[in-house]
Short mmCIF file of C-alpha atoms and ligand atoms in Angstrom, two decimals:
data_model
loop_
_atom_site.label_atom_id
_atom_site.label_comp_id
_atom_site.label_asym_id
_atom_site.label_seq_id
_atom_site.Cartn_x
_atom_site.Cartn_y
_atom_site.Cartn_z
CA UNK A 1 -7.08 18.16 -14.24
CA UNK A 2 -5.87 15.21 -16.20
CA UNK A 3 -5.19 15.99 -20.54
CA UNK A 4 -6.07 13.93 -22.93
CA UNK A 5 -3.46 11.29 -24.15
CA UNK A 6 -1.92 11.92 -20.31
CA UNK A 7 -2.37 9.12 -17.37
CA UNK A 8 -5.05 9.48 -15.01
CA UNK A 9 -2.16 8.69 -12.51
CA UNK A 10 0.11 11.27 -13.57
CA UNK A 11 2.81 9.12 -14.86
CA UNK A 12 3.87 7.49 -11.30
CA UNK A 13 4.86 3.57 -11.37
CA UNK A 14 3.20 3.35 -7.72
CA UNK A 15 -0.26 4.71 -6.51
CA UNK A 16 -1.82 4.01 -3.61
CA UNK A 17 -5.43 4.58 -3.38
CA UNK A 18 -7.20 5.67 0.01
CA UNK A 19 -9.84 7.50 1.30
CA UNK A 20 -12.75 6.47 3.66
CA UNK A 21 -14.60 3.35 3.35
CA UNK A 22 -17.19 3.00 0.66
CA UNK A 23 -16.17 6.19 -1.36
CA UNK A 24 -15.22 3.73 -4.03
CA UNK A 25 -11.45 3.74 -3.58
CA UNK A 26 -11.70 0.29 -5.57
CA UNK A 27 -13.59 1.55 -8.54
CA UNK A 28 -11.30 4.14 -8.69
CA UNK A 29 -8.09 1.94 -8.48
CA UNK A 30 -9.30 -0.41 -10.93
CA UNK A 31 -10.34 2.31 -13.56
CA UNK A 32 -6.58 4.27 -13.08
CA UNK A 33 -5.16 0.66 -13.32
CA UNK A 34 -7.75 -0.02 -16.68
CA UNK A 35 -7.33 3.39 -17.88
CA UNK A 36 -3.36 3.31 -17.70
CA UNK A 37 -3.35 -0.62 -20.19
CA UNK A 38 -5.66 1.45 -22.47
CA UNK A 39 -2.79 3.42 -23.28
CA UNK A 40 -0.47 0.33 -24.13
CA UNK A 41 0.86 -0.33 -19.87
CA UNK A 42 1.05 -3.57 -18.31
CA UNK A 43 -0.46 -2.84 -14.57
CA UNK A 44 -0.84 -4.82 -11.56
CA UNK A 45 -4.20 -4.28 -9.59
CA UNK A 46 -3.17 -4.98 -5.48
CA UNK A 47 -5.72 -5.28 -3.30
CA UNK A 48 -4.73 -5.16 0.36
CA UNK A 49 -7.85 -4.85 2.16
CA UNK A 50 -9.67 -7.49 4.61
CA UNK A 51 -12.80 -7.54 2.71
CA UNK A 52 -11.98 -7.65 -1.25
CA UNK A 53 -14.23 -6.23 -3.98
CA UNK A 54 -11.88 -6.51 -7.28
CA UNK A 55 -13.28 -10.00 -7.39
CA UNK A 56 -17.54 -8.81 -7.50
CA UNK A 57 -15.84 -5.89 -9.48
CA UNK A 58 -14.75 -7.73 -12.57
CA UNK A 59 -16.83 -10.78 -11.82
CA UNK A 60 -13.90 -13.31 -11.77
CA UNK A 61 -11.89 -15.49 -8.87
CA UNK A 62 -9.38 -13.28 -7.47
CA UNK A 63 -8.65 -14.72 -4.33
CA UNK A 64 -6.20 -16.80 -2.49
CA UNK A 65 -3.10 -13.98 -3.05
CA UNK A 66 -1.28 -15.39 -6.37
CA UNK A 67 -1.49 -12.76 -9.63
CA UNK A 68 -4.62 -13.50 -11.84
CA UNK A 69 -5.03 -12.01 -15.44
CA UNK A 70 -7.85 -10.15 -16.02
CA UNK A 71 -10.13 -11.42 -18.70
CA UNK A 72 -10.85 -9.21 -21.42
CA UNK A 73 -8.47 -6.64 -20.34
CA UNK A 74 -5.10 -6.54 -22.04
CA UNK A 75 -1.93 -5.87 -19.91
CA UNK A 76 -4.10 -6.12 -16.53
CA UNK A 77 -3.41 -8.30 -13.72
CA UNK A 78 -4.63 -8.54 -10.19
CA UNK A 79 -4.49 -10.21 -6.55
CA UNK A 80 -5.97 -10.14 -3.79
CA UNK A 81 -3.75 -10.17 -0.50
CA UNK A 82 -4.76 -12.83 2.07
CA UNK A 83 -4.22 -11.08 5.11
CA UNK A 84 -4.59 -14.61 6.85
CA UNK A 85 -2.11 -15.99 4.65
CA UNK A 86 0.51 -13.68 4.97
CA UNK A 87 0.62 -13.58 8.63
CA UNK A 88 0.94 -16.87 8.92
CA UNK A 89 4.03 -16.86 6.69
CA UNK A 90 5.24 -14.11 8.08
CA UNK A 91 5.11 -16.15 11.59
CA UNK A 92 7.15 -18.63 10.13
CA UNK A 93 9.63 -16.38 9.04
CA UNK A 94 10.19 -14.32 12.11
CA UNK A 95 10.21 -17.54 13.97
CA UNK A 96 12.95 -19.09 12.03
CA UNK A 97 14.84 -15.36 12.35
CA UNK A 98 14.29 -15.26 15.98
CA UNK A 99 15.09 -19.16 16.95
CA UNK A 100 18.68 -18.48 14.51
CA UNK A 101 19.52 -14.91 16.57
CA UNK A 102 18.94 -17.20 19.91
CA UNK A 103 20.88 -20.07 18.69
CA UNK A 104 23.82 -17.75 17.35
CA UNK A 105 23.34 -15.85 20.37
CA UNK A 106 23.87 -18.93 22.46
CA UNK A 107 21.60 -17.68 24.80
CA UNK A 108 20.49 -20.86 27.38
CA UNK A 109 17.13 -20.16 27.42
CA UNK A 110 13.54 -21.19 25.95
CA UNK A 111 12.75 -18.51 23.05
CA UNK A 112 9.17 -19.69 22.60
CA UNK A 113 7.71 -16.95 24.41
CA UNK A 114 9.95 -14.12 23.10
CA UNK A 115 8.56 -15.43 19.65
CA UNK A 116 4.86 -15.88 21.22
CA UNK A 117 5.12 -12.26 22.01
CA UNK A 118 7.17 -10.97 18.83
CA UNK A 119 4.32 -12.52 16.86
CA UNK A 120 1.23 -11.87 18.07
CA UNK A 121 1.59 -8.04 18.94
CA UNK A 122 -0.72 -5.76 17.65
CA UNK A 123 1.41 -4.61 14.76
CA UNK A 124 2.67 -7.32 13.50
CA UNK A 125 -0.31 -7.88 11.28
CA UNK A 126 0.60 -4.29 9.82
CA UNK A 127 3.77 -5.47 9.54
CA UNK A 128 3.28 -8.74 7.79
CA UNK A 129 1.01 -6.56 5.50
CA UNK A 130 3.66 -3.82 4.64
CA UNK A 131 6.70 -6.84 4.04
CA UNK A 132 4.36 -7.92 1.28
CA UNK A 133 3.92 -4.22 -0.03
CA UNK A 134 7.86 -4.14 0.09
CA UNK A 135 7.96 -7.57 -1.92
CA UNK A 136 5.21 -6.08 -4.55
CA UNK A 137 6.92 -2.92 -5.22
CA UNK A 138 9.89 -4.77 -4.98
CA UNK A 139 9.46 -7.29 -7.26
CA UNK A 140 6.60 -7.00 -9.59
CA UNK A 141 8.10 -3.47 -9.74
CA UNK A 142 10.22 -5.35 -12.58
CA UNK A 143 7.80 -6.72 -14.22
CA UNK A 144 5.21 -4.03 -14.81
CA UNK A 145 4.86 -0.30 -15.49
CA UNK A 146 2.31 0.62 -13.31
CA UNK A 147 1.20 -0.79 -9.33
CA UNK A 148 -2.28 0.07 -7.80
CA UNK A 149 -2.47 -0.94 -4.41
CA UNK A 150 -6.02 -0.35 -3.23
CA UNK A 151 -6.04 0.07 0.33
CA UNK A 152 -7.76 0.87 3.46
CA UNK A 153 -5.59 1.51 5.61
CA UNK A 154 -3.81 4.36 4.47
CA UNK A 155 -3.18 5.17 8.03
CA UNK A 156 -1.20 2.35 8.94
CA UNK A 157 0.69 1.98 5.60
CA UNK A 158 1.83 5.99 6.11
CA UNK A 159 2.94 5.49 9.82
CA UNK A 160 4.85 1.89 8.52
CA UNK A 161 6.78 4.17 6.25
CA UNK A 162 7.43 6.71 8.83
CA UNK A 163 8.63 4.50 10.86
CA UNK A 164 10.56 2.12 8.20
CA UNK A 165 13.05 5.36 8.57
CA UNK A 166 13.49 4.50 12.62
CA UNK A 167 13.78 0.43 11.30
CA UNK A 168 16.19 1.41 9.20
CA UNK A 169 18.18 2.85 12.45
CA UNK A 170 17.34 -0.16 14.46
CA UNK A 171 18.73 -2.53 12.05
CA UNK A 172 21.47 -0.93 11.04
CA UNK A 173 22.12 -0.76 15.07
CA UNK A 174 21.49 -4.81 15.19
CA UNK A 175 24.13 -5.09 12.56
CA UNK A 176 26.76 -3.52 13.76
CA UNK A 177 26.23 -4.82 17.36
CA UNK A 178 25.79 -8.71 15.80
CA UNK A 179 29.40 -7.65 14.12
CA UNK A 180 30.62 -6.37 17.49
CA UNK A 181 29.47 -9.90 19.11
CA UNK A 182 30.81 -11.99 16.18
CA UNK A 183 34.30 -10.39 16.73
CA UNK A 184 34.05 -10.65 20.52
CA UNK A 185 33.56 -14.08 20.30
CA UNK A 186 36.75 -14.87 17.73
CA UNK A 187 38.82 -12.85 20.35
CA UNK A 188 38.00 -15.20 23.58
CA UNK A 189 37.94 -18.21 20.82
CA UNK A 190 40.51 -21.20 20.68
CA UNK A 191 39.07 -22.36 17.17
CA UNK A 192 39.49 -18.98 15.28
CA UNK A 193 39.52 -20.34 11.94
CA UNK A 194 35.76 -22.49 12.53
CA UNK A 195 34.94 -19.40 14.41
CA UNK A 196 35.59 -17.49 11.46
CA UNK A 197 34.06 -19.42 8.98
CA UNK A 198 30.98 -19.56 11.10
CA UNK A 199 30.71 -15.66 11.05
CA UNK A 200 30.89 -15.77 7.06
CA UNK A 201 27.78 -17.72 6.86
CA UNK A 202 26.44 -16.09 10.00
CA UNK A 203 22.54 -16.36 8.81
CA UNK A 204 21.29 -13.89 11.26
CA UNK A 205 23.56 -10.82 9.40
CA UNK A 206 22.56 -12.33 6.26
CA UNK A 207 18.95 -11.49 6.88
CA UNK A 208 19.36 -8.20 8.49
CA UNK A 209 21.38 -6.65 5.94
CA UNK A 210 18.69 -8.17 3.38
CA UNK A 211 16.24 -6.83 5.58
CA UNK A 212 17.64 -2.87 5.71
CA UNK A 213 18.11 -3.59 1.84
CA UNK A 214 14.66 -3.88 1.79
CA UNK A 215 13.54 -1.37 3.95
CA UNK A 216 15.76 1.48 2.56
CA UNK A 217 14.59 0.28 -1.14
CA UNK A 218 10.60 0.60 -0.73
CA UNK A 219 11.27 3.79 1.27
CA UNK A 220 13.41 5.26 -1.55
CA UNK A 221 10.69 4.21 -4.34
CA UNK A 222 7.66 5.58 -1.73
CA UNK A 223 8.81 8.81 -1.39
CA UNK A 224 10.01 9.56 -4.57
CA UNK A 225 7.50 11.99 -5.99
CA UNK A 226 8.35 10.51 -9.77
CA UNK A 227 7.72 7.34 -8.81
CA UNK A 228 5.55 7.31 -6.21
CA UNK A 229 1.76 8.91 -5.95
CA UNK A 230 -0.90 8.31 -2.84
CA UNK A 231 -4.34 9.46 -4.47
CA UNK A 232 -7.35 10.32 -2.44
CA UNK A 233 -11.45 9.43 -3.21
CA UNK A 234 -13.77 11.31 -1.74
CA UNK A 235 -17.49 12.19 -2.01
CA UNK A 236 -19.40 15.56 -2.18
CA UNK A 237 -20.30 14.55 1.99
CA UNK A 238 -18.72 16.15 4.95
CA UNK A 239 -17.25 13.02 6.46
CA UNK A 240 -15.13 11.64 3.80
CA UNK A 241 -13.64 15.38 2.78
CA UNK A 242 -12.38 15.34 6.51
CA UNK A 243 -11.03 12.33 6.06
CA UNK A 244 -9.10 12.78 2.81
CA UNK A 245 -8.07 16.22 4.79
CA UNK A 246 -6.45 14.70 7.67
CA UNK A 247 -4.85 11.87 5.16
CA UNK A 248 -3.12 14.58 3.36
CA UNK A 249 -1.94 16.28 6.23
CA UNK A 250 -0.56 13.11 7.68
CA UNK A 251 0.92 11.46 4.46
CA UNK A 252 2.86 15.20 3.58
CA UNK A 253 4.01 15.56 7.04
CA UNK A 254 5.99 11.74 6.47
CA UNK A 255 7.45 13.60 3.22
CA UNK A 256 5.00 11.00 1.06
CA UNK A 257 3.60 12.33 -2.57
CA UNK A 258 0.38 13.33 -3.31
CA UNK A 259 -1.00 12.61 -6.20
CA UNK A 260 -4.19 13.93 -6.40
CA UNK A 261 -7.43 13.68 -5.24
CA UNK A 262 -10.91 12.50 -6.88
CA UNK A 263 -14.64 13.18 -5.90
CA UNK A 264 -17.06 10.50 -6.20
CA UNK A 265 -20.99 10.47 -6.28
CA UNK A 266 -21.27 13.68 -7.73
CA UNK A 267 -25.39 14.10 -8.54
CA UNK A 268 -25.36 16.31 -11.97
CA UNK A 269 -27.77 19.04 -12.13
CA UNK A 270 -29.05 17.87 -15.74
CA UNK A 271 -29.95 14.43 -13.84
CA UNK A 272 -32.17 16.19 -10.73
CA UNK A 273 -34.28 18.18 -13.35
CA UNK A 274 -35.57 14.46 -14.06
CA UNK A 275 -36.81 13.71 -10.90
CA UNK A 276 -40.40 15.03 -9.87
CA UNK A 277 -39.73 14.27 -6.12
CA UNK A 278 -36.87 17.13 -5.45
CA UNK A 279 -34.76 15.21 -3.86
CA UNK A 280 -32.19 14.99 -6.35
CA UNK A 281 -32.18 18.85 -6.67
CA UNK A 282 -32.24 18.97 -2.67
CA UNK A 283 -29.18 16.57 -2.93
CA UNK A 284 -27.61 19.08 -6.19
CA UNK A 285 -27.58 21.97 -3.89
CA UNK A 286 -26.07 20.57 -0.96
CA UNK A 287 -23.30 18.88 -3.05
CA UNK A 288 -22.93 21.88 -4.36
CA UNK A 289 -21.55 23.17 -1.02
CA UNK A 290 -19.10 20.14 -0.36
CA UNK A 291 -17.78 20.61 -4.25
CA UNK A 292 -16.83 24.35 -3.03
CA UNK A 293 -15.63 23.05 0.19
CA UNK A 294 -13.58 20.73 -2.05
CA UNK A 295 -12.53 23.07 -4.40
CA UNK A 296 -11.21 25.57 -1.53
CA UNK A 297 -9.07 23.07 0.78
CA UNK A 298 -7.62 21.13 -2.32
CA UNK A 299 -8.45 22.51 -5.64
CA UNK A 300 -5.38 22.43 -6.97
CA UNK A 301 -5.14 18.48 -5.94
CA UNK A 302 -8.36 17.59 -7.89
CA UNK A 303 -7.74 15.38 -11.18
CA UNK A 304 -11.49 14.33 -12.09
CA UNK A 305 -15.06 13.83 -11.21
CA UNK A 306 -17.58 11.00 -11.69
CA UNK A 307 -20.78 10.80 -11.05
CA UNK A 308 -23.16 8.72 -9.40
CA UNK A 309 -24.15 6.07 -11.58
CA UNK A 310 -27.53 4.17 -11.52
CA UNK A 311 -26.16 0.83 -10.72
CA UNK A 312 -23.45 -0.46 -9.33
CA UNK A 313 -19.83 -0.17 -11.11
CA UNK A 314 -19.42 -3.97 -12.42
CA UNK A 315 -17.65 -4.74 -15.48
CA UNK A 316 -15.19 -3.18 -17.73
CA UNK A 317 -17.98 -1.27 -19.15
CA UNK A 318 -18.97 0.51 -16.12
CA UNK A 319 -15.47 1.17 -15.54
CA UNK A 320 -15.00 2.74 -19.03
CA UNK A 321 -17.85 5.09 -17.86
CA UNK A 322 -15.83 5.63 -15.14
CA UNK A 323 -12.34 6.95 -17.04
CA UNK A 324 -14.72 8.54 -19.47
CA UNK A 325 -16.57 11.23 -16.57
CA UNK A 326 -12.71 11.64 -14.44
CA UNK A 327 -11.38 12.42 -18.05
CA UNK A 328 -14.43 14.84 -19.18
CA UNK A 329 -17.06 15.28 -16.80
CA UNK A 330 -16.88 18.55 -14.59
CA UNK A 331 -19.80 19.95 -12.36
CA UNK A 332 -21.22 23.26 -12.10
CA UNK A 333 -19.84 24.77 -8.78
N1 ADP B 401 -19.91 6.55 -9.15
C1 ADP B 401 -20.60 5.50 -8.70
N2 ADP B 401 -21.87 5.28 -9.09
C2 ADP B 401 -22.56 4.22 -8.61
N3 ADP B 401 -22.08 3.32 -7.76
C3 ADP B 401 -20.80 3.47 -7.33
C4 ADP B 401 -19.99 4.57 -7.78
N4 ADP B 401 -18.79 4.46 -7.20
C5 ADP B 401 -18.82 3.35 -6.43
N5 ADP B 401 -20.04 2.76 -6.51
C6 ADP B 401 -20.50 1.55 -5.80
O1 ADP B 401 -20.42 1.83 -4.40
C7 ADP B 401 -19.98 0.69 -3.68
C8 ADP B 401 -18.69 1.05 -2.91
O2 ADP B 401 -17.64 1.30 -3.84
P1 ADP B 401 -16.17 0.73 -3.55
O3 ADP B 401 -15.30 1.13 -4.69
O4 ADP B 401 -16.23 -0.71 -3.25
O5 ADP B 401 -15.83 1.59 -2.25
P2 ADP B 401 -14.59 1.42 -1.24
O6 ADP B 401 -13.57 0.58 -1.94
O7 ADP B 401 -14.12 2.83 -0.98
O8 ADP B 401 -15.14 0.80 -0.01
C9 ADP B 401 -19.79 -0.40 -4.72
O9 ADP B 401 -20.92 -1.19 -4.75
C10 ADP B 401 -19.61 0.35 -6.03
O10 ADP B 401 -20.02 -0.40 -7.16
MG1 MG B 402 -12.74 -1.26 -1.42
#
């Protein structure tokens, strides 16, 4: 449980936010992101899903991917990734990598296809999604103290930084065989001294080192407990506790911090007496069991509670209600 005058995020500069869909993973990001400039931060609010909500959320234009300033809340910025937009950059990159390694390579052949396929692989749109992570925590690591990325696909962003570790190897591999090459070729060579001065500005080991920079960087800051958190939303509801379950199984087992969890939706006791029909007391009673289900398979993970509110959670009011019930609010288990 979070103390007063502490962060809701437990003092980490990067928190990742997951948890099944509609459990309100982004009214939770947005009230730890609110919650930490109430206490004097600057925070960036990262949305990386397919379908955004931070722009509904605080009723202003988020979209198109650049960093928007939240009106009315000091120290709080946003953006919405374009997933559109950054494959299609990424595309351009990779192409201009891959058409440089063939050139370099001096390889007689068409590399259109070996870029057709390189681009339009399954992963590549997880990977086009976790290079703009990297340049996030990368970059506007420097520029603010806190970074919630609100995302649904946990999943894929735990197995890209499993296997950012294996990248790591594969690149470091590339480099040393491009080196290998380069020196290969100023052996057989009659120019040595073009030869050589082509090798210092070889582009292709430019961008690979970069690249495993990169890469070994974001994996350093990720799973650095300190610096790093992934927190977990769930409901009182079977479904989303299994969920969050299996998440934390799968994000400890790649060595990546948890945070903490938070439960969602919870109907208060005090509330049901109000309502003539029983169903909010039916609903009390079998939350109840969840919350104990909760309590037993990650108690000691649990920072707060919030209820289920009578509207939707628009506005920085609504969020302050928010902070307010994961600061104070506990139910009776
Ligand atoms: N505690 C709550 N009380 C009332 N409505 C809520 C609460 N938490 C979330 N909501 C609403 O539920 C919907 C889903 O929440 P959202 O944060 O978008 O979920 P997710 O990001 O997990 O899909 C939104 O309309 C949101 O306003
Ligand atoms: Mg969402």
């Amino acid at each position: 449980m979070v103390k007063d005058g502490e962060p809701l995020v437990g003092g980490h500069k990067f928190v990742f936010v997951g948890g099944k869909g509609g459990v309100g993973k982004t009214v939770i990001a947005a009230a730890l992101g609110f919650d930490a400039t109430l206490q004097g931060k600057k925070v960036l609010l990262a949305s990386l899903n397919p379908v955004h909500s931070l722009t509904s959320l605080f009723g202003q234009n988020l979209s198109g991917g650049r960093l928007v300033s939240i009106e009315g809340v000091k120290g709080l910025d946003a953006v919405e990734v374009e997933i559109e937009d950054i494959v299609r950059d990424y595309k351009t990159k990779m192409t201009g990598r891959l058409r440089e390694f063939f050139r370099w390579a001096e390889v007689p052949i068409n590399p259109d296809p070996f870029i057709e396929v390189a681009t339009t692989n399954p992963a590549f749109h997880e990977s086009a999604m976790f290079d703009r992570v990297m340049d996030l925590i990368l970059e506007a690591g420097g520029n603010y103290d806190l970074v919630v990325f609100d995302t649904a696909a946990v999943a894929n962003a735990v197995r890209l930084i499993g296997l950012s570790k294996l990248y790591g190897l594969w690149l470091a591999r590339m480099i040393q065989s491009r080196r290998e090459a380069q020196q290969y070729r100023l052996s057989l060579s009659f120019r040595k001294e073009k030869v050589q001065e082509e090798i210092k500005k070889d582009p292709v080991i430019a961008d690979l080192i970069s690249l495993h920079e990169k890469f070994t960087k974001t994996r350093e800051i990720i799973t650095n407990p300190k610096l790093t958190g992934f927190y977990f939303v769930t409901t009182p509801e079977s479904l989303p506790i299994s969920v969050v379950v299996r998440f934390i199984k799968m994000v400890e087992a790649f060595n990546i911090p948890v945070g903490g969890v938070f439960v969602n939706n919870v109907i208060d006791a005090a509330d049901a007496s109000s309502d003539p029909s029983g169903y909010l007391a039916a609903k009390v009673e079998e939350q109840r069991r969840y919350l104990t289900m909760i309590a037993e398979q990650m108690g000691d993970k649990v920072m707060g509670y919030v209820r289920s509110f009578p509207s939707e959670v628009r506005g920085v009011d609504a969020l302050k209600a928010v902070i307010e019930d994961l600061r104070s609010y506990r139910p009776a288990i």
